[in-house]
mmCIF file of C-alpha atoms in Angstrom:
data_model
loop_
_atom_site.group_PDB
_atom_site.id
_atom_site.type_symbol
_atom_site.label_atom_id
_atom_site.label_comp_id
_atom_site.label_asym_id
_atom_site.label_seq_id
_atom_site.Cartn_x
_atom_site.Cartn_y
_atom_site.Cartn_z
ATOM 1 C CA GLN A 820 13.131 26.296 152.935
ATOM 2 C CA VAL A 821 15.970 28.737 152.970
ATOM 3 C CA GLN A 822 15.181 32.342 154.111
ATOM 4 C CA LEU A 823 17.563 35.341 153.822
ATOM 5 C CA GLN A 824 17.026 38.579 155.853
ATOM 6 C CA GLU A 825 19.128 41.622 155.410
ATOM 7 C CA SER A 826 19.591 44.248 158.331
ATOM 8 C CA GLY A 827 21.552 47.241 159.051
ATOM 9 C CA PRO A 828 21.156 51.027 159.373
ATOM 10 C CA GLY A 829 18.601 52.413 157.112
ATOM 11 C CA LEU A 830 20.425 56.006 157.057
ATOM 12 C CA VAL A 831 24.336 56.513 156.459
ATOM 13 C CA LYS A 832 25.920 59.464 156.258
ATOM 14 C CA PRO A 833 28.015 60.865 153.242
ATOM 15 C CA SER A 834 31.725 59.762 153.048
ATOM 16 C CA GLU A 835 30.986 57.077 155.950
ATOM 17 C CA THR A 836 30.593 53.298 155.553
ATOM 18 C CA LEU A 837 27.591 51.194 154.910
ATOM 19 C CA SER A 838 27.421 47.967 156.711
ATOM 20 C CA LEU A 839 24.652 45.334 156.156
ATOM 21 C CA THR A 840 24.450 41.616 157.163
ATOM 22 C CA CYS A 841 22.440 39.016 155.773
ATOM 23 C CA THR A 842 21.149 36.183 158.067
ATOM 24 C CA VAL A 843 20.481 32.850 156.489
ATOM 25 C CA SER A 844 17.937 30.266 157.902
ATOM 26 C CA GLY A 845 16.661 26.950 157.098
ATOM 27 C CA GLY A 846 19.736 25.604 155.848
ATOM 28 C CA SER A 847 23.568 25.687 155.509
ATOM 29 C CA MET A 848 25.722 28.168 154.026
ATOM 30 C CA ASN A 849 28.338 25.638 152.925
ATOM 31 C CA SER A 850 29.192 25.513 149.304
ATOM 32 C CA TYR A 851 27.384 28.386 148.108
ATOM 33 C CA PHE A 852 28.122 31.644 146.848
ATOM 34 C CA TRP A 853 26.219 34.679 148.633
ATOM 35 C CA SER A 854 25.599 37.813 146.804
ATOM 36 C CA TRP A 855 24.780 41.413 147.128
ATOM 37 C CA ILE A 856 22.451 43.229 144.537
ATOM 38 C CA ARG A 857 21.390 46.721 144.806
ATOM 39 C CA GLN A 858 18.450 48.658 143.157
ATOM 40 C CA PRO A 859 17.882 52.327 143.265
ATOM 41 C CA ALA A 860 14.596 53.437 143.273
ATOM 42 C CA GLY A 861 12.859 53.194 140.120
ATOM 43 C CA LYS A 862 15.786 51.900 138.269
ATOM 44 C CA GLY A 863 17.401 48.184 137.363
ATOM 45 C CA LEU A 864 19.468 45.778 139.408
ATOM 46 C CA GLU A 865 23.155 46.082 140.153
ATOM 47 C CA TRP A 866 25.320 43.160 141.304
ATOM 48 C CA ILE A 867 27.757 44.298 144.052
ATOM 49 C CA GLY A 868 29.416 40.972 144.436
ATOM 50 C CA ARG A 869 29.405 37.694 146.310
ATOM 51 C CA ILE A 870 31.395 35.545 148.518
ATOM 52 C CA TYR A 871 31.819 31.806 148.815
ATOM 53 C CA SER A 872 30.998 29.973 152.117
ATOM 54 C CA SER A 873 35.222 29.574 152.316
ATOM 55 C CA GLY A 874 35.586 33.395 152.110
ATOM 56 C CA ASN A 875 36.550 33.633 148.388
ATOM 57 C CA THR A 876 35.090 36.873 146.901
ATOM 58 C CA ASN A 877 34.103 38.102 143.459
ATOM 59 C CA TYR A 878 33.513 41.906 143.230
ATOM 60 C CA ASN A 879 31.896 44.289 140.705
ATOM 61 C CA PRO A 880 35.102 46.288 139.565
ATOM 62 C CA SER A 881 33.034 49.444 139.363
ATOM 63 C CA LEU A 882 32.587 49.190 143.315
ATOM 64 C CA GLU A 883 35.548 46.984 144.187
ATOM 65 C CA SER A 884 37.770 49.771 145.826
ATOM 66 C CA ARG A 885 34.899 50.532 148.180
ATOM 67 C CA VAL A 886 33.421 46.844 148.942
ATOM 68 C CA THR A 887 34.587 44.310 151.517
ATOM 69 C CA MET A 888 32.423 41.249 151.950
ATOM 70 C CA SER A 889 32.856 38.671 154.661
ATOM 71 C CA VAL A 890 31.289 35.464 156.072
ATOM 72 C CA ASP A 891 30.586 33.863 159.266
ATOM 73 C CA THR A 892 29.082 30.332 158.553
ATOM 74 C CA PRO A 893 29.064 29.111 162.259
ATOM 75 C CA LYS A 894 26.722 32.421 162.674
ATOM 76 C CA ASN A 895 24.936 31.644 159.214
ATOM 77 C CA GLU A 896 25.424 35.177 158.164
ATOM 78 C CA PHE A 897 27.519 37.180 155.645
ATOM 79 C CA SER A 898 28.124 41.017 155.388
ATOM 80 C CA LEU A 899 28.596 43.594 153.242
ATOM 81 C CA LYS A 900 30.636 47.028 153.813
ATOM 82 C CA LEU A 901 30.609 49.913 151.407
ATOM 83 C CA SER A 902 32.898 52.807 152.104
ATOM 84 C CA SER A 903 33.115 56.535 151.232
ATOM 85 C CA VAL A 904 29.236 56.465 150.478
ATOM 86 C CA THR A 905 27.373 59.087 148.626
ATOM 87 C CA ALA A 906 23.829 59.753 147.352
ATOM 88 C CA ALA A 907 24.534 57.595 144.427
ATOM 89 C CA ASP A 908 24.539 54.770 146.693
ATOM 90 C CA THR A 909 20.924 55.379 147.967
ATOM 91 C CA ALA A 910 19.261 52.076 147.165
ATOM 92 C CA ILE A 911 17.598 48.982 148.296
ATOM 93 C CA TYR A 912 19.861 46.316 148.905
ATOM 94 C CA TYR A 913 19.219 42.762 148.476
ATOM 95 C CA CYS A 914 21.063 39.441 149.469
ATOM 96 C CA ALA A 915 20.633 36.313 147.508
ATOM 97 C CA ARG A 916 21.998 32.802 147.400
ATOM 98 C CA ASP A 917 24.051 32.269 144.307
ATOM 99 C CA ILE A 918 23.507 28.394 143.237
ATOM 100 C CA ASN A 919 25.909 26.518 140.889
ATOM 101 C CA ILE A 920 24.568 23.626 139.211
ATOM 102 C CA GLY A 921 26.276 24.092 135.794
ATOM 103 C CA ASN A 922 25.221 27.616 135.733
ATOM 104 C CA TYR A 923 25.203 30.310 138.367
ATOM 105 C CA TYR A 924 21.876 31.552 139.211
ATOM 106 C CA MET A 925 20.189 33.521 142.267
ATOM 107 C CA ASP A 926 17.408 31.089 143.410
ATOM 108 C CA VAL A 927 16.801 32.690 147.027
ATOM 109 C CA TRP A 928 16.530 36.175 147.698
ATOM 110 C CA GLY A 929 16.053 38.327 151.038
ATOM 111 C CA LYS A 930 13.146 41.021 150.946
ATOM 112 C CA GLY A 931 15.710 43.811 150.997
ATOM 113 C CA THR A 932 16.630 46.772 153.081
ATOM 114 C CA THR A 933 16.457 50.330 152.048
ATOM 115 C CA VAL A 934 19.662 52.371 152.640
ATOM 116 C CA THR A 935 19.462 56.040 152.340
ATOM 117 C CA VAL A 936 22.639 58.207 152.382
ATOM 118 C CA SER A 937 22.064 61.551 153.637
ATOM 119 C CA SER A 938 23.427 64.124 155.986
ATOM 120 C CA ASP B 1347 31.763 43.649 131.163
ATOM 121 C CA ILE B 1348 28.905 41.922 129.309
ATOM 122 C CA GLN B 1349 26.038 44.396 128.263
ATOM 123 C CA MET B 1350 22.559 43.046 128.414
ATOM 124 C CA THR B 1351 20.066 44.832 126.353
ATOM 125 C CA GLN B 1352 16.188 44.028 126.911
ATOM 126 C CA SER B 1353 13.549 44.833 124.387
ATOM 127 C CA PRO B 1354 11.028 46.180 124.526
ATOM 128 C CA SER B 1355 11.497 48.424 127.798
ATOM 129 C CA SER B 1356 7.768 48.241 128.500
ATOM 130 C CA LEU B 1357 4.723 46.794 126.998
ATOM 131 C CA SER B 1358 0.879 46.540 127.517
ATOM 132 C CA ALA B 1359 -0.828 43.370 127.250
ATOM 133 C CA SER B 1360 -4.200 41.716 127.968
ATOM 134 C CA VAL B 1361 -5.097 38.623 130.050
ATOM 135 C CA GLY B 1362 -4.486 35.678 128.023
ATOM 136 C CA ASP B 1363 -1.833 37.249 125.512
ATOM 137 C CA ARG B 1364 1.133 35.576 124.425
ATOM 138 C CA VAL B 1365 4.095 37.848 125.490
ATOM 139 C CA THR B 1366 7.630 37.461 124.247
ATOM 140 C CA ILE B 1367 10.412 39.674 125.813
ATOM 141 C CA THR B 1368 13.806 39.734 124.359
ATOM 142 C CA CYS B 1369 17.406 39.881 125.946
ATOM 143 C CA ARG B 1370 20.571 40.369 123.844
ATOM 144 C CA ALA B 1371 24.221 39.955 125.208
ATOM 145 C CA SER B 1372 27.019 42.008 124.030
ATOM 146 C CA GLN B 1373 28.987 38.869 123.346
ATOM 147 C CA SER B 1374 28.374 35.275 123.244
ATOM 148 C CA ILE B 1375 27.295 33.685 126.765
ATOM 149 C CA SER B 1376 26.199 30.247 125.737
ATOM 150 C CA SER B 1377 23.366 29.374 127.593
ATOM 151 C CA TYR B 1378 24.527 31.227 130.958
ATOM 152 C CA LEU B 1379 21.198 33.292 131.056
ATOM 153 C CA ASN B 1380 18.590 33.665 133.922
ATOM 154 C CA TRP B 1381 15.254 35.620 133.942
ATOM 155 C CA TYR B 1382 13.695 37.358 137.197
ATOM 156 C CA GLN B 1383 10.442 38.513 137.769
ATOM 157 C CA GLN B 1384 9.939 41.404 140.131
ATOM 158 C CA LYS B 1385 6.629 42.850 141.446
ATOM 159 C CA PRO B 1386 6.559 46.337 143.116
ATOM 160 C CA GLY B 1387 7.992 46.485 146.699
ATOM 161 C CA LYS B 1388 9.210 42.868 146.492
ATOM 162 C CA ALA B 1389 12.349 40.891 145.670
ATOM 163 C CA PRO B 1390 13.049 39.884 142.314
ATOM 164 C CA LYS B 1391 12.199 35.951 142.066
ATOM 165 C CA LEU B 1392 13.896 33.350 139.799
ATOM 166 C CA LEU B 1393 11.733 32.250 137.055
ATOM 167 C CA ILE B 1394 14.025 30.631 134.365
ATOM 168 C CA TYR B 1395 17.998 29.488 134.740
ATOM 169 C CA ALA B 1396 20.176 28.116 132.169
ATOM 170 C CA ALA B 1397 18.106 30.062 129.472
ATOM 171 C CA SER B 1398 15.361 27.279 129.262
ATOM 172 C CA SER B 1399 15.462 25.573 132.741
ATOM 173 C CA LEU B 1400 11.944 26.240 134.659
ATOM 174 C CA GLN B 1401 12.901 26.808 138.174
ATOM 175 C CA SER B 1402 10.519 24.798 140.744
ATOM 176 C CA GLY B 1403 7.245 26.048 141.467
ATOM 177 C CA VAL B 1404 7.254 28.416 138.564
ATOM 178 C CA PRO B 1405 4.055 27.942 136.245
ATOM 179 C CA SER B 1406 4.682 26.091 132.747
ATOM 180 C CA ARG B 1407 3.106 29.117 131.038
ATOM 181 C CA PHE B 1408 6.732 30.575 131.408
ATOM 182 C CA SER B 1409 9.421 29.694 129.046
ATOM 183 C CA GLY B 1410 12.774 30.538 128.049
ATOM 184 C CA GLY B 1411 14.714 29.977 124.727
ATOM 185 C CA GLY B 1412 17.793 31.243 122.893
ATOM 186 C CA SER B 1413 21.702 30.635 123.267
ATOM 187 C CA GLY B 1414 24.743 32.718 122.214
ATOM 188 C CA THR B 1415 23.776 36.299 122.134
ATOM 189 C CA ASP B 1416 19.746 36.083 121.819
ATOM 190 C CA PHE B 1417 17.438 34.970 124.326
ATOM 191 C CA THR B 1418 13.587 34.979 124.842
ATOM 192 C CA LEU B 1419 11.296 34.763 127.660
ATOM 193 C CA THR B 1420 7.839 34.018 126.808
ATOM 194 C CA ILE B 1421 4.596 33.848 128.727
ATOM 195 C CA SER B 1422 1.824 31.773 127.192
ATOM 196 C CA GLY B 1423 -1.359 33.051 128.468
ATOM 197 C CA LEU B 1424 -0.716 36.103 130.321
ATOM 198 C CA GLN B 1425 -2.475 35.973 133.805
ATOM 199 C CA PRO B 1426 -3.184 38.968 136.346
ATOM 200 C CA GLU B 1427 -0.375 37.826 138.515
ATOM 201 C CA ASP B 1428 2.125 38.184 135.667
ATOM 202 C CA PHE B 1429 1.988 41.986 135.605
ATOM 203 C CA ALA B 1430 5.449 42.801 136.936
ATOM 204 C CA THR B 1431 8.830 43.822 135.710
ATOM 205 C CA TYR B 1432 11.266 40.978 134.123
ATOM 206 C CA TYR B 1433 15.075 41.144 134.217
ATOM 207 C CA CYS B 1434 17.629 38.868 132.427
ATOM 208 C CA GLN B 1435 20.787 38.269 133.999
ATOM 209 C CA GLN B 1436 24.006 36.609 132.569
ATOM 210 C CA SER B 1437 26.202 34.531 134.642
ATOM 211 C CA TYR B 1438 28.991 33.631 131.833
ATOM 212 C CA SER B 1439 31.494 35.864 133.240
ATOM 213 C CA MET B 1440 32.260 38.459 135.992
ATOM 214 C CA PRO B 1441 30.863 40.963 136.812
ATOM 215 C CA LEU B 1442 27.399 39.505 136.537
ATOM 216 C CA THR B 1443 25.082 42.052 134.887
ATOM 217 C CA PHE B 1444 21.466 42.441 134.459
ATOM 218 C CA GLY B 1445 19.305 43.796 131.521
ATOM 219 C CA GLY B 1446 17.674 46.873 132.050
ATOM 220 C CA GLY B 1447 14.175 45.230 132.519
ATOM 221 C CA THR B 1448 10.680 44.953 130.859
ATOM 222 C CA LYS B 1449 7.748 46.191 132.627
ATOM 223 C CA VAL B 1450 4.636 44.300 131.467
ATOM 224 C CA GLU B 1451 1.282 46.440 132.051
ATOM 225 C CA ILE B 1452 -2.095 45.767 131.737
ATOM 226 C CA LYS B 1453 -3.945 47.080 128.590
#
């Protein structure tokens, strides 16, 4: 049973870089996409981007200039960096496995980690 | 970007009711449509993928339909554990986008 766990600082100062890691357990990262999604308190879901196990990425154009994703398959983890954060980046951040069997869908999710941007 | 519009944004229903939620895409997405359930304080959970395929372990009272631009999620016989927020999501093109959500509340 694949499980995902997000980790990283819960508080980030404005203009700094948010850094999160998602650790994958119970399975291999190979041949899957791995996504980041966020959700401001009381609001809907926003897809940030995804990275393939080989390192290829797709980013949401609305965040692309500030987002960097990386993957370390031997360590079974992938990471998100979001630069120049503002209060608008305060949200719960989820990582998810993005499976492709004729259609892409996110079948395994982490529990989420809350990130607050504040001085 | 493909815009996903859900309706209604919220609804009240009773245990045992049949509930239908609608999701409309701003352009045709074939059957590249997924549905998720989210309970308060929890991560979203995949219910339906490819518009009508039931994810393993999801009760058969959940069903999905539609193609092109119009899709439905139906819960046949609402159970107490089904009170939650439901999101549709398109995977036809980048960026992946979600609907605004439909909150199903107890009447």
